[in-house]
Coordinates of C-alpha atoms and ligand atoms in Angstrom, one line a residue:
M2 CA -63.6 4.0 -32.4
C3 CA -62.1 2.7 -35.6
G4 CA -61.3 4.8 -38.4
I5 CA -62.3 5.1 -42.1
V6 CA -59.9 6.8 -44.9
G7 CA -60.2 6.7 -48.4
Y8 CA -58.8 7.9 -51.5
I9 CA -59.6 8.4 -55.3
G10 CA -57.3 10.6 -58.1
A11 CA -54.0 10.9 -60.0
R12 CA -51.5 10.0 -57.2
K13 CA -50.8 6.3 -55.9
A14 CA -53.2 5.7 -52.9
Q15 CA -51.6 3.6 -50.6
P16 CA -49.0 5.8 -49.1
I17 CA -52.0 8.7 -48.7
L18 CA -54.4 5.6 -47.1
V19 CA -51.3 4.5 -44.5
E20 CA -50.5 8.3 -44.1
G21 CA -54.3 8.6 -42.9
L22 CA -54.1 5.5 -41.2
R23 CA -51.1 6.8 -39.0
R24 CA -53.1 10.2 -38.5
M25 CA -55.8 8.1 -36.8
E26 CA -53.4 6.4 -34.7
Y27 CA -54.3 8.2 -31.6
R28 CA -57.3 6.8 -31.3
G29 CA -56.2 3.2 -30.7
Y30 CA -55.2 0.0 -33.0
D31 CA -55.8 -3.5 -33.0
S32 CA -55.9 -4.0 -36.8
A33 CA -55.5 -2.5 -40.1
G34 CA -56.1 -3.2 -43.9
I35 CA -56.3 -1.6 -47.2
A36 CA -57.8 -2.1 -50.3
V37 CA -56.5 -0.3 -54.0
L38 CA -58.3 -0.7 -57.2
D39 CA -56.0 -1.0 -60.0
D40 CA -57.4 -1.2 -63.5
G41 CA -60.0 -3.2 -62.4
E42 CA -58.0 -5.5 -60.4
I43 CA -58.5 -5.1 -56.6
Q44 CA -55.5 -5.7 -54.2
V45 CA -55.8 -6.4 -50.4
Q46 CA -53.6 -6.3 -47.2
K47 CA -54.6 -6.6 -43.5
A48 CA -52.9 -7.1 -40.5
A49 CA -53.5 -7.8 -36.5
G50 CA -51.6 -5.3 -34.4
R51 CA -50.2 -2.3 -34.9
L52 CA -50.0 -0.1 -38.3
A53 CA -46.5 -1.0 -38.3
V54 CA -47.6 -4.9 -39.2
L55 CA -49.6 -3.7 -42.2
E56 CA -46.9 -1.8 -43.4
R57 CA -44.4 -4.2 -43.2
G58 CA -46.3 -6.5 -45.2
L59 CA -46.9 -3.5 -47.8
A60 CA -43.0 -2.6 -47.9
R61 CA -42.6 -6.6 -49.0
D62 CA -45.6 -6.1 -51.3
P63 CA -46.9 -3.1 -52.4
L64 CA -50.4 -1.8 -53.7
T65 CA -50.2 -0.2 -56.9
G66 CA -53.4 1.7 -57.7
N67 CA -55.0 5.3 -57.4
C68 CA -58.2 4.5 -55.6
G69 CA -58.7 2.7 -52.3
I70 CA -60.1 2.4 -48.7
G71 CA -58.7 1.6 -45.6
H72 CA -59.2 1.0 -41.9
T73 CA -58.1 0.8 -38.1
R74 CA -60.1 -1.3 -35.9
W75 CA -60.3 -1.0 -32.0
A76 CA -62.3 -4.1 -31.6
T77 CA -65.5 -4.0 -29.6
H78 CA -66.8 -7.6 -31.0
G79 CA -64.7 -10.3 -32.3
P80 CA -61.0 -10.6 -31.3
P81 CA -58.6 -8.4 -33.4
T82 CA -57.4 -10.8 -35.8
T83 CA -56.5 -10.6 -39.4
V84 CA -59.6 -12.0 -40.5
N85 CA -61.7 -9.5 -38.6
A86 CA -59.6 -6.8 -40.1
H87 CA -61.4 -4.2 -42.5
P88 CA -62.1 -4.1 -45.3
H89 CA -64.2 -7.3 -46.0
S90 CA -65.1 -8.4 -49.3
A91 CA -68.3 -10.5 -50.9
G92 CA -66.1 -13.0 -51.9
R93 CA -64.9 -13.1 -55.8
G94 CA -63.5 -9.8 -55.5
N95 CA -66.6 -7.8 -55.2
V96 CA -67.8 -5.4 -53.1
L97 CA -65.0 -4.1 -51.1
L98 CA -66.2 -2.4 -48.0
V99 CA -64.9 -0.5 -44.5
H100 CA -67.7 0.0 -42.0
N101 CA -67.4 1.7 -38.5
G102 CA -70.4 1.2 -36.2
I103 CA -72.8 -1.9 -35.8
I104 CA -75.6 -3.6 -38.2
E105 CA -78.1 -4.6 -35.5
N106 CA -80.0 -6.9 -37.8
Y107 CA -77.1 -8.6 -39.5
E108 CA -78.2 -12.3 -38.2
T109 CA -81.6 -12.0 -40.1
L110 CA -80.1 -10.7 -42.9
K111 CA -77.2 -13.5 -42.7
A112 CA -79.6 -16.3 -42.5
R113 CA -81.5 -14.9 -45.8
L114 CA -78.3 -14.2 -47.6
V115 CA -76.7 -17.8 -46.4
E116 CA -80.2 -19.4 -48.1
L117 CA -79.4 -17.5 -51.3
G118 CA -76.2 -19.0 -51.4
H119 CA -73.8 -16.6 -50.2
E120 CA -70.6 -18.0 -47.9
F121 CA -69.3 -16.1 -45.4
H122 CA -65.7 -16.2 -44.0
T123 CA -66.2 -14.1 -41.1
E124 CA -68.4 -13.2 -37.8
T125 CA -68.6 -10.1 -38.6
D126 CA -71.7 -7.6 -39.4
T127 CA -69.5 -6.1 -41.8
E128 CA -69.2 -8.9 -43.9
V129 CA -73.0 -9.3 -44.0
L130 CA -73.0 -5.8 -45.5
C131 CA -70.9 -6.7 -48.2
H132 CA -72.7 -9.6 -49.5
L133 CA -75.9 -7.9 -49.1
I134 CA -74.8 -5.1 -51.5
D135 CA -73.8 -7.7 -53.7
E136 CA -76.9 -9.4 -53.7
V137 CA -78.8 -6.2 -54.9
Y138 CA -75.8 -5.5 -57.5
D139 CA -77.4 -5.0 -61.4
G140 CA -74.1 -2.8 -62.5
N141 CA -74.4 0.5 -60.2
L142 CA -72.9 0.8 -57.1
E143 CA -74.2 3.7 -55.8
H144 CA -77.9 2.2 -56.3
A145 CA -76.8 -1.3 -54.8
V146 CA -75.4 0.2 -51.7
A147 CA -78.4 2.4 -51.1
S148 CA -80.8 -0.2 -51.8
A149 CA -78.9 -2.6 -49.3
L150 CA -78.9 0.2 -46.6
M151 CA -82.4 0.6 -46.6
R152 CA -82.9 -3.1 -45.4
V153 CA -80.4 -2.0 -42.3
E154 CA -80.5 -1.4 -39.0
G155 CA -78.0 0.0 -36.5
A156 CA -75.2 2.5 -37.3
F157 CA -72.9 2.8 -40.1
G158 CA -70.0 5.0 -41.7
I159 CA -69.2 3.0 -44.7
A160 CA -66.7 3.5 -47.7
V161 CA -67.0 1.0 -50.5
I162 CA -65.4 -0.1 -53.9
D163 CA -66.2 -2.4 -56.6
P164 CA -64.0 -3.4 -59.6
R165 CA -67.4 -3.8 -61.8
D166 CA -68.0 -0.4 -61.2
P167 CA -64.5 1.5 -60.9
D168 CA -63.4 5.0 -60.6
K169 CA -65.9 5.9 -57.5
I170 CA -66.0 5.1 -54.2
V171 CA -69.2 5.2 -52.8
V172 CA -70.0 6.4 -49.1
A173 CA -72.6 6.6 -46.6
R174 CA -73.6 7.4 -42.9
R175 CA -75.9 7.0 -40.1
G176 CA -74.6 7.5 -36.7
S177 CA -71.3 7.3 -37.6
P178 CA -69.1 10.4 -38.9
L179 CA -67.6 10.6 -42.2
L180 CA -66.3 13.7 -44.4
I181 CA -65.0 14.1 -47.6
G182 CA -62.0 16.0 -48.3
V183 CA -61.9 18.5 -51.5
G184 CA -58.8 18.0 -54.0
E185 CA -57.3 21.6 -53.6
G186 CA -56.1 23.8 -56.4
E187 CA -55.6 21.3 -59.9
A188 CA -55.4 18.5 -58.3
N189 CA -58.1 16.2 -59.3
E190 CA -58.6 13.8 -56.2
T191 CA -61.0 13.4 -53.9
F192 CA -60.9 11.9 -50.0
V193 CA -63.2 10.5 -47.7
A194 CA -62.4 9.9 -43.9
S195 CA -64.0 9.1 -40.6
D196 CA -61.7 11.7 -38.7
V197 CA -60.2 15.2 -40.3
A198 CA -57.0 14.3 -39.0
A199 CA -56.6 11.5 -41.6
V200 CA -56.9 13.8 -45.0
L201 CA -55.4 17.4 -43.2
D202 CA -52.2 16.7 -44.9
H203 CA -53.6 17.2 -48.8
T204 CA -56.6 19.3 -47.9
R205 CA -58.4 21.5 -45.7
Q206 CA -61.7 21.8 -47.9
V207 CA -63.9 19.3 -46.5
V208 CA -67.4 18.8 -46.6
Y209 CA -69.5 17.0 -43.8
L210 CA -71.7 14.4 -44.8
D211 CA -75.2 14.4 -42.4
D212 CA -76.9 11.1 -41.3
G213 CA -78.9 9.6 -43.7
E214 CA -76.5 10.5 -46.3
L215 CA -74.8 9.0 -49.5
A216 CA -71.9 10.2 -51.8
V217 CA -70.1 9.2 -54.7
L218 CA -66.6 10.5 -54.9
T219 CA -64.4 10.5 -58.2
R220 CA -61.4 12.1 -59.0
E221 CA -63.6 15.5 -60.1
G222 CA -64.9 16.1 -57.3
H223 CA -68.2 14.2 -55.2
E224 CA -72.1 14.3 -55.3
I225 CA -74.2 13.7 -52.1
H226 CA -77.6 12.2 -51.9
S227 CA -80.2 11.8 -49.5
L228 CA -80.7 7.5 -48.8
S229 CA -84.2 8.8 -48.1
D230 CA -84.9 10.1 -51.4
Y231 CA -83.9 6.7 -53.2
G232 CA -86.8 5.6 -54.4
P233 CA -88.3 2.6 -56.1
S234 CA -87.2 3.8 -59.3
G235 CA -83.9 3.7 -58.4
T236 CA -83.0 7.2 -58.8
F237 CA -81.9 10.1 -55.8
N238 CA -81.8 14.0 -55.8
R239 CA -78.5 15.6 -55.1
V240 CA -78.0 17.7 -52.0
E241 CA -75.7 20.7 -51.9
R242 CA -73.8 21.1 -49.1
E243 CA -71.4 24.0 -48.4
V244 CA -67.5 23.2 -48.5
K245 CA -65.9 24.2 -45.1
H246 CA -62.1 25.4 -44.4
I247 CA -60.0 23.6 -41.6
D248 CA -57.5 26.0 -39.7
W249 CA -57.0 23.5 -37.1
D250 CA -53.8 22.2 -36.5
L251 CA -53.6 18.4 -36.4
E252 CA -52.3 18.3 -32.9
R253 CA -55.5 20.0 -31.7
I254 CA -58.0 17.8 -34.0
E255 CA -56.4 14.3 -32.4
K256 CA -57.7 16.0 -29.3
G257 CA -61.2 16.8 -30.4
G258 CA -60.3 20.6 -30.1
Y259 CA -59.5 20.4 -26.2
D260 CA -55.9 21.4 -24.7
H261 CA -55.4 17.9 -23.3
F262 CA -56.5 14.3 -24.1
M263 CA -57.4 14.3 -20.2
L264 CA -60.1 16.9 -20.5
K265 CA -61.4 15.6 -24.0
E266 CA -61.5 12.1 -22.2
I267 CA -63.9 14.2 -19.2
F268 CA -65.9 15.5 -21.5
E269 CA -66.4 12.3 -23.4
Q270 CA -68.0 10.5 -20.4
P271 CA -71.6 11.3 -21.4
S272 CA -71.1 9.3 -24.2
T273 CA -68.7 6.7 -22.9
I274 CA -71.0 5.7 -20.4
R275 CA -74.0 5.3 -22.5
D276 CA -71.8 2.8 -24.3
A277 CA -70.8 1.0 -21.4
M278 CA -74.9 0.6 -21.2
R279 CA -75.7 0.3 -24.4
G280 CA -77.9 -2.8 -25.1
R281 CA -77.4 -4.0 -21.6
L282 CA -80.2 -2.4 -19.8
L283 CA -83.2 -4.5 -19.5
E284 CA -85.9 -2.3 -18.4
D285 CA -88.9 -4.7 -18.1
D286 CA -86.9 -7.1 -16.4
G287 CA -85.2 -4.8 -14.4
S288 CA -81.8 -6.2 -14.8
A289 CA -78.6 -6.2 -17.5
R290 CA -77.7 -8.7 -19.8
L291 CA -74.1 -8.9 -20.2
G292 CA -73.2 -11.4 -23.2
G293 CA -69.6 -11.6 -22.2
L294 CA -70.7 -13.5 -18.8
R295 CA -72.1 -16.6 -20.9
H296 CA -69.8 -19.0 -19.7
L297 CA -69.9 -17.9 -16.2
E298 CA -73.6 -18.4 -15.9
E299 CA -73.6 -21.4 -13.6
V300 CA -70.5 -20.0 -11.2
L301 CA -72.9 -16.8 -10.6
D302 CA -75.6 -19.1 -9.9
R303 CA -73.8 -20.2 -6.9
V304 CA -70.6 -18.0 -6.2
E305 CA -70.4 -17.4 -2.5
R306 CA -67.3 -14.7 -2.1
I307 CA -66.3 -12.3 -4.6
V308 CA -63.2 -10.9 -4.5
F309 CA -61.6 -8.1 -6.6
T310 CA -58.2 -7.5 -7.9
A311 CA -56.9 -4.3 -9.3
C312 CA -54.3 -1.8 -8.9
G313 CA -54.6 2.1 -9.4
T314 CA -58.2 3.6 -10.4
S315 CA -59.2 0.8 -11.1
W316 CA -58.5 -0.4 -7.7
H317 CA -61.2 2.4 -6.5
A318 CA -63.7 1.4 -8.8
A319 CA -63.5 -2.1 -7.5
L320 CA -63.9 -0.6 -3.7
V321 CA -67.2 1.1 -5.5
G322 CA -68.0 -2.1 -6.7
E323 CA -68.0 -3.9 -2.8
Y324 CA -70.2 -1.4 -1.7
L325 CA -72.4 -2.0 -4.4
I326 CA -72.6 -5.7 -4.6
E327 CA -72.8 -6.0 -0.7
D328 CA -75.4 -3.8 -0.5
I329 CA -77.6 -4.7 -3.5
A330 CA -77.0 -8.4 -4.2
R331 CA -75.9 -9.2 -0.5
I332 CA -73.1 -11.1 -1.3
P333 CA -69.4 -10.7 0.7
V334 CA -67.2 -8.9 -1.5
E335 CA -62.9 -8.4 -0.6
V336 CA -61.1 -5.8 -2.7
E337 CA -57.2 -6.7 -3.1
Y338 CA -55.0 -4.9 -4.4
A339 CA -53.4 -7.2 -6.9
S340 CA -49.6 -6.6 -6.0
E341 CA -50.4 -7.7 -2.3
F342 CA -53.2 -10.4 -3.6
R343 CA -50.6 -12.2 -5.8
Y344 CA -47.9 -12.6 -2.9
R345 CA -50.0 -13.0 0.4
R346 CA -51.3 -16.9 0.0
P347 CA -55.2 -15.5 -0.1
I348 CA -57.7 -17.8 0.0
V349 CA -59.6 -18.7 -2.8
T350 CA -62.0 -21.3 -3.7
E351 CA -63.9 -22.5 -6.5
N352 CA -66.9 -20.9 -5.5
T353 CA -65.0 -17.4 -4.8
L354 CA -65.3 -15.5 -8.0
V355 CA -62.3 -13.4 -8.9
V356 CA -62.8 -10.1 -10.9
A357 CA -59.4 -8.1 -12.2
I358 CA -60.4 -4.7 -12.9
S359 CA -58.1 -3.2 -15.4
Q360 CA -58.2 -0.3 -18.0
S361 CA -55.4 -1.6 -20.5
G362 CA -55.8 -5.1 -19.3
E363 CA -52.0 -5.9 -19.3
T364 CA -51.2 -4.5 -15.7
A365 CA -48.5 -6.9 -15.0
D366 CA -49.3 -7.3 -11.2
T367 CA -53.5 -7.4 -12.2
L368 CA -52.6 -9.9 -14.5
A369 CA -50.5 -11.9 -12.2
A370 CA -53.3 -11.9 -9.5
M371 CA -55.5 -13.3 -11.9
R372 CA -53.0 -16.1 -12.9
E373 CA -52.8 -16.9 -9.3
A374 CA -56.1 -17.1 -8.7
K375 CA -56.8 -19.1 -11.6
R376 CA -53.9 -21.6 -10.3
Q377 CA -55.8 -21.9 -7.2
G378 CA -59.2 -22.9 -8.8
A379 CA -60.9 -20.0 -8.7
P380 CA -63.0 -18.9 -11.7
V381 CA -61.9 -15.5 -12.8
M382 CA -63.6 -12.9 -14.7
G383 CA -62.2 -9.4 -16.2
I384 CA -63.7 -6.2 -16.1
V385 CA -61.4 -4.4 -19.1
N386 CA -61.2 -1.4 -21.6
V387 CA -58.7 -3.2 -24.4
V388 CA -60.5 -5.9 -26.3
G389 CA -58.4 -8.6 -26.9
S390 CA -55.9 -7.8 -24.1
S391 CA -54.1 -10.2 -21.8
I392 CA -56.4 -10.1 -19.1
A393 CA -59.8 -10.0 -21.7
R394 CA -58.4 -13.1 -23.1
E395 CA -57.2 -15.3 -20.0
S396 CA -60.2 -14.7 -17.9
D397 CA -63.3 -17.0 -18.0
G398 CA -65.8 -14.4 -19.1
G399 CA -65.6 -10.5 -18.9
V400 CA -67.4 -7.6 -19.8
Y401 CA -65.8 -4.7 -21.7
I402 CA -66.3 -1.1 -20.4
H403 CA -66.3 0.0 -24.5
S404 CA -64.8 3.6 -23.1
G405 CA -62.6 4.0 -26.0
P406 CA -58.9 4.4 -26.1
E407 CA -57.7 6.2 -23.2
I408 CA -54.6 8.1 -23.9
G409 CA -54.2 10.7 -20.9
V410 CA -52.7 8.7 -18.0
A411 CA -54.6 9.9 -15.2
S412 CA -57.6 7.5 -15.8
T413 CA -61.0 9.0 -15.9
K414 CA -63.6 7.7 -18.6
A415 CA -62.4 4.3 -17.5
F416 CA -63.0 4.6 -14.4
T417 CA -66.8 5.9 -14.5
G418 CA -66.8 3.0 -17.5
Q419 CA -65.8 0.4 -14.7
L420 CA -68.3 1.9 -12.1
T421 CA -71.1 1.6 -15.2
V422 CA -70.6 -2.2 -15.8
L423 CA -70.3 -2.7 -11.9
A424 CA -73.8 -1.3 -11.8
L425 CA -74.8 -3.7 -14.3
F426 CA -73.0 -6.5 -13.1
T427 CA -74.8 -6.0 -9.7
L428 CA -78.1 -5.7 -10.8
L429 CA -77.8 -8.6 -12.8
L430 CA -76.2 -10.4 -10.1
A431 CA -78.9 -8.9 -7.8
R432 CA -81.9 -10.0 -9.5
K433 CA -80.7 -13.5 -9.5
R434 CA -80.4 -13.2 -5.5
G435 CA -83.9 -11.6 -5.0
L436 CA -84.1 -7.9 -5.7
S437 CA -87.1 -7.3 -6.6
L438 CA -88.7 -6.2 -10.2
L439 CA -89.6 -2.9 -8.6
E440 CA -86.3 -2.2 -7.5
G441 CA -84.4 -3.6 -10.6
R442 CA -86.6 -1.5 -12.3
K443 CA -85.7 1.6 -10.6
L444 CA -82.2 1.1 -10.5
V445 CA -82.2 0.8 -14.3
A446 CA -84.2 3.8 -14.9
A447 CA -81.7 5.9 -12.8
L448 CA -79.1 4.6 -14.9
E449 CA -80.7 5.8 -17.8
E450 CA -80.9 9.1 -16.7
I451 CA -76.9 9.2 -15.8
P452 CA -75.3 10.3 -19.0
A453 CA -77.3 13.6 -19.1
S454 CA -76.7 14.3 -15.4
V455 CA -73.2 13.7 -16.1
E456 CA -73.4 16.3 -18.7
K457 CA -74.9 19.0 -16.3
A458 CA -71.8 18.2 -13.8
L459 CA -69.6 19.1 -16.6
A460 CA -71.2 22.4 -16.8
L461 CA -69.6 23.1 -13.5
D462 CA -66.0 23.4 -15.6
A463 CA -65.9 27.3 -15.3
Q464 CA -66.9 27.5 -12.0
I465 CA -64.5 25.1 -10.8
A466 CA -61.6 26.2 -13.2
T467 CA -62.5 29.8 -10.5
I468 CA -61.9 27.6 -7.6
A469 CA -58.8 25.9 -8.8
E470 CA -57.1 29.3 -8.7
E471 CA -57.8 29.9 -5.4
Y472 CA -56.1 26.3 -4.4
Q473 CA -53.7 26.2 -6.6
R474 CA -50.6 27.0 -4.3
H475 CA -51.5 24.6 -1.7
A476 CA -49.2 21.9 -1.0
N477 CA -51.5 19.4 0.7
A478 CA -55.2 18.7 0.5
L479 CA -57.4 16.0 2.1
Y480 CA -60.6 14.4 0.4
L481 CA -63.3 13.1 2.6
G482 CA -66.6 11.1 2.2
R483 CA -68.5 8.2 3.2
G484 CA -70.4 5.2 2.2
Y485 CA -70.6 4.9 -2.0
N486 CA -68.4 8.3 -1.7
F487 CA -65.4 7.3 0.4
P488 CA -63.9 5.1 -2.8
V489 CA -64.6 8.8 -4.7
A490 CA -62.5 11.0 -1.9
L491 CA -59.4 8.4 -2.6
E492 CA -59.7 8.5 -6.2
G493 CA -60.6 12.7 -6.1
A494 CA -57.2 12.8 -3.8
L495 CA -55.1 10.1 -6.6
K496 CA -56.3 12.2 -9.2
L497 CA -54.8 15.4 -8.0
K498 CA -51.9 13.7 -6.9
E499 CA -51.0 12.2 -10.0
I500 CA -51.5 15.3 -12.7
S501 CA -50.5 18.1 -9.9
Y502 CA -47.9 16.7 -7.4
V503 CA -50.2 17.9 -4.7
H504 CA -50.1 15.8 -1.8
A505 CA -53.5 14.6 -1.3
E506 CA -54.9 12.0 0.9
G507 CA -58.5 10.4 0.4
Y508 CA -59.9 9.4 4.0
P509 CA -63.5 8.0 5.3
A510 CA -64.8 11.3 6.6
A511 CA -65.4 9.9 10.0
E512 CA -61.8 8.6 10.3
M513 CA -60.5 12.1 10.0
K514 CA -60.9 12.4 13.8
H515 CA -58.5 9.8 14.2
G516 CA -55.4 11.1 12.8
P517 CA -56.0 14.0 9.7
I518 CA -57.6 16.1 11.9
A519 CA -54.5 16.9 13.7
L520 CA -53.2 18.5 10.3
I521 CA -56.5 20.9 9.8
D522 CA -55.7 24.9 9.8
E523 CA -56.0 27.5 7.2
N524 CA -53.8 26.2 4.6
M525 CA -55.5 22.6 4.6
P526 CA -58.0 22.8 1.9
V527 CA -60.7 19.4 2.8
V528 CA -63.0 18.9 -0.3
F529 CA -66.2 17.3 1.1
I530 CA -67.9 14.8 -1.1
A531 CA -71.5 15.1 0.7
P532 CA -74.5 14.6 -1.5
S533 CA -78.0 14.2 -0.1
D534 CA -77.8 10.4 1.1
A535 CA -78.2 8.1 4.1
V536 CA -75.0 9.5 5.5
Y537 CA -75.2 13.6 4.6
P538 CA -76.3 14.3 8.3
K539 CA -72.7 12.8 9.5
V540 CA -70.8 14.5 6.7
A541 CA -72.2 17.6 7.6
A542 CA -71.0 17.4 11.0
N543 CA -67.5 16.2 10.0
I544 CA -67.8 19.7 7.8
E545 CA -68.8 21.7 11.1
E546 CA -65.7 20.2 12.6
V547 CA -63.2 21.4 10.0
K548 CA -64.8 24.9 10.0
A549 CA -64.3 24.9 13.6
R550 CA -60.4 24.4 13.1
G551 CA -60.0 27.1 10.4
G552 CA -60.1 24.8 7.8
R553 CA -61.0 25.6 4.0
V554 CA -63.9 23.6 2.5
I555 CA -65.0 22.5 -1.1
A556 CA -68.4 20.5 -0.9
I557 CA -70.0 18.5 -3.4
V558 CA -73.4 18.3 -2.5
T559 CA -76.9 17.7 -4.7
E560 CA -78.5 20.0 -6.4
G561 CA -81.2 22.5 -4.2
N562 CA -79.0 21.6 -0.8
H563 CA -78.5 25.0 0.1
D564 CA -77.6 23.7 3.9
L565 CA -74.0 24.7 3.3
D566 CA -74.1 27.8 1.8
G567 CA -72.2 30.2 3.8
K568 CA -70.9 27.2 5.9
A569 CA -68.3 25.6 3.1
D570 CA -66.1 28.1 1.3
H571 CA -67.3 26.5 -1.7
V572 CA -70.6 24.7 -2.9
I573 CA -70.6 22.5 -6.0
P574 CA -74.0 21.1 -6.8
V575 CA -74.3 17.7 -8.9
P576 CA -77.5 16.3 -10.1
A577 CA -79.5 14.0 -7.8
T578 CA -79.7 10.3 -8.4
M579 CA -80.0 6.9 -6.3
D580 CA -77.0 6.7 -4.0
P581 CA -75.4 3.5 -5.6
L582 CA -74.7 5.6 -8.6
Q583 CA -73.7 8.9 -6.9
P584 CA -69.9 8.2 -7.5
L585 CA -70.7 8.5 -11.1
L586 CA -71.6 12.0 -10.6
T587 CA -69.4 13.2 -7.9
V588 CA -66.4 12.2 -9.5
I589 CA -66.8 14.5 -12.4
P590 CA -66.0 17.3 -10.0
L591 CA -63.2 15.8 -8.7
Q592 CA -61.6 15.2 -12.2
L593 CA -62.3 18.9 -13.2
L594 CA -60.3 20.6 -10.1
A595 CA -57.6 17.9 -10.6
Y596 CA -56.9 18.6 -13.8
H597 CA -57.5 22.9 -13.6
I598 CA -55.2 22.7 -10.8
A599 CA -52.4 20.8 -12.6
L600 CA -52.7 23.2 -15.7
L601 CA -52.5 26.3 -13.5
R602 CA -49.2 24.6 -11.7
G603 CA -47.9 24.2 -15.4
C604 CA -47.8 20.2 -15.0
D605 CA -47.6 18.2 -18.0
V606 CA -51.3 17.1 -17.6
D607 CA -51.4 14.0 -20.0
M608 CA -47.5 12.8 -19.4
P609 CA -47.3 13.0 -15.8
R610 CA -44.1 12.6 -14.6
N611 CA -42.7 9.4 -13.4
L612 CA -46.2 7.5 -14.4
A613 CA -46.8 5.3 -17.2
K614 CA -50.6 4.5 -18.5
S615 CA -50.1 0.8 -18.3
V616 CA -47.6 -0.4 -15.8
T617 CA -46.7 -3.7 -17.4
V618 CA -43.6 -4.7 -14.9
E619 CA -44.2 -5.4 -11.5
Ligands
G6P13 C1 -51.3 2.9 -13.9 C2 -51.9 4.2 -14.7 C3 -53.6 4.1 -13.6 C4 -54.1 3.2 -13.3 C5 -53.3 2.0 -12.9 C6 -53.9 0.5 -13.1 O1 -51.0 3.3 -12.5 O2 -51.5 5.4 -14.0 O3 -54.1 5.3 -14.1 O4 -55.3 3.3 -12.7 O5 -52.1 2.2 -13.9 O6 -54.0 0.3 -14.8 P1 -55.1 -0.6 -15.6 O7 -55.1 -0.5 -17.0 O8 -54.8 -2.1 -14.8 O9 -56.6 -0.3 -15.1

């Protein structure tokens, strides 16, 4: 989620770097920094907070050279402070480096470097990389970088400058994108960035680096080498790569080629769900490792009751959490609207764990509910997306969902990120409370398959767009589901309501006969979430009841179930999975349906009227 930019040429680097960082702002920010080389002297400025904070510092104390690197950080490890902001260095002004990704073996490397006399000033893995490069440096920066990277496990996109070997920027990537911007016309200049948006103001000629490649950038151009070619003799072979012309406009690039942020975020879900699980699944133990819950270990052993508190989509995720934890970990759970919890004298004790769920970590009601629980002596935990947000800071422990910045007001990838973390949390609790190793392993295996299954569900997009055409003019809709899919019915209805302004209600399917059934006629589309689970036969009976009254039925089913073909008006199949994980798949077509209906109705999908992404008022 972080952004890298670099420049070497005849112009002043600072404004180009700052502008590049601004172009990546849409990805989210918590700190930023730049380093510039001027006549062999290194100048660095960093600041926590938005880019404007860095700019104020630069206005007071501008950086003057023609070669530099910049970085925006969206923290995943370590709080968003000035010290943790990039660029990092090896001390004494050597090896200035910006880095996206994670160095997995940094602790081992650090221990070795400390023995060799290196002093560290931050907790970051990036600083270790600076010292490692410094340690092997013997007069040529690209050789030092290549040699250091041979010892590194993990993912990286890096850009490095060093006053001892000036007039070049060395960049390399493995698992984290980087591209080179080729100076246009007569301009003797070269750019590097992790995101093409950062260089488009200056050039439309770009070269994408492949994994395992290193490049040396100079004013005159660039040379690409394969890291695997770097031999003991300290030589590389040159790789030739074609220059691509970019003809997209900036707006489209920011949206990753999609028409809206919401659609981009829906399609990111295979990778965001993977990111939420990364390094956390314990296959052999059939359990999960959640580092942020270290301080709550003892609480998790004794907890007698769990209360979830949240708003909006996060509240729906909490409802799935209730089903998960009661079903699998057998701990009583309640789910409270944060706005209600804070004003109604809730009963919590030191044996009640209060869990605040929030994408932004700043929702005023959720924060206030959490503080109220704390005041009453309950341990509090956060399930949050935005690192360093208020809820994350004020809770006793927590788990980040790592979904990256969510910009569309209607939450999509944060919802599935929350569900994923809730499944991991359930697994951890359940294994402490008697869930068998076998059952734990089954759940782990099923979780591992989810990203690929989400990918398959996303392939339904064209089918759903066609269905949306048929329903775009309806003024109402009903969403029905049972068990794990009841909260999904609520979420599907909320998505439609939020972005297309169609009145939609979610209900437990069997409750339909206690009221909503009176509304059913040929003008009432009913979306049934009916995968092949324990309650499927009951839901199928509800479908018959709707059809008997002339209602129009869209059914989300499990792939391979053809029972409803010919009965439902539309059947949308999603891949099979274990019942507790179904919401991760069944919600996907509902997100797409809401998106397409809103689009056809001419609504502003990313910024629906009257709504805010983060509601920081009561
Ligand atoms: C607003 C947003 C919703 C979101 C809710 C809770 O209403 O429009 O999409 O679900 O706030 O936000 P949070 O950041 O706490 O998850």
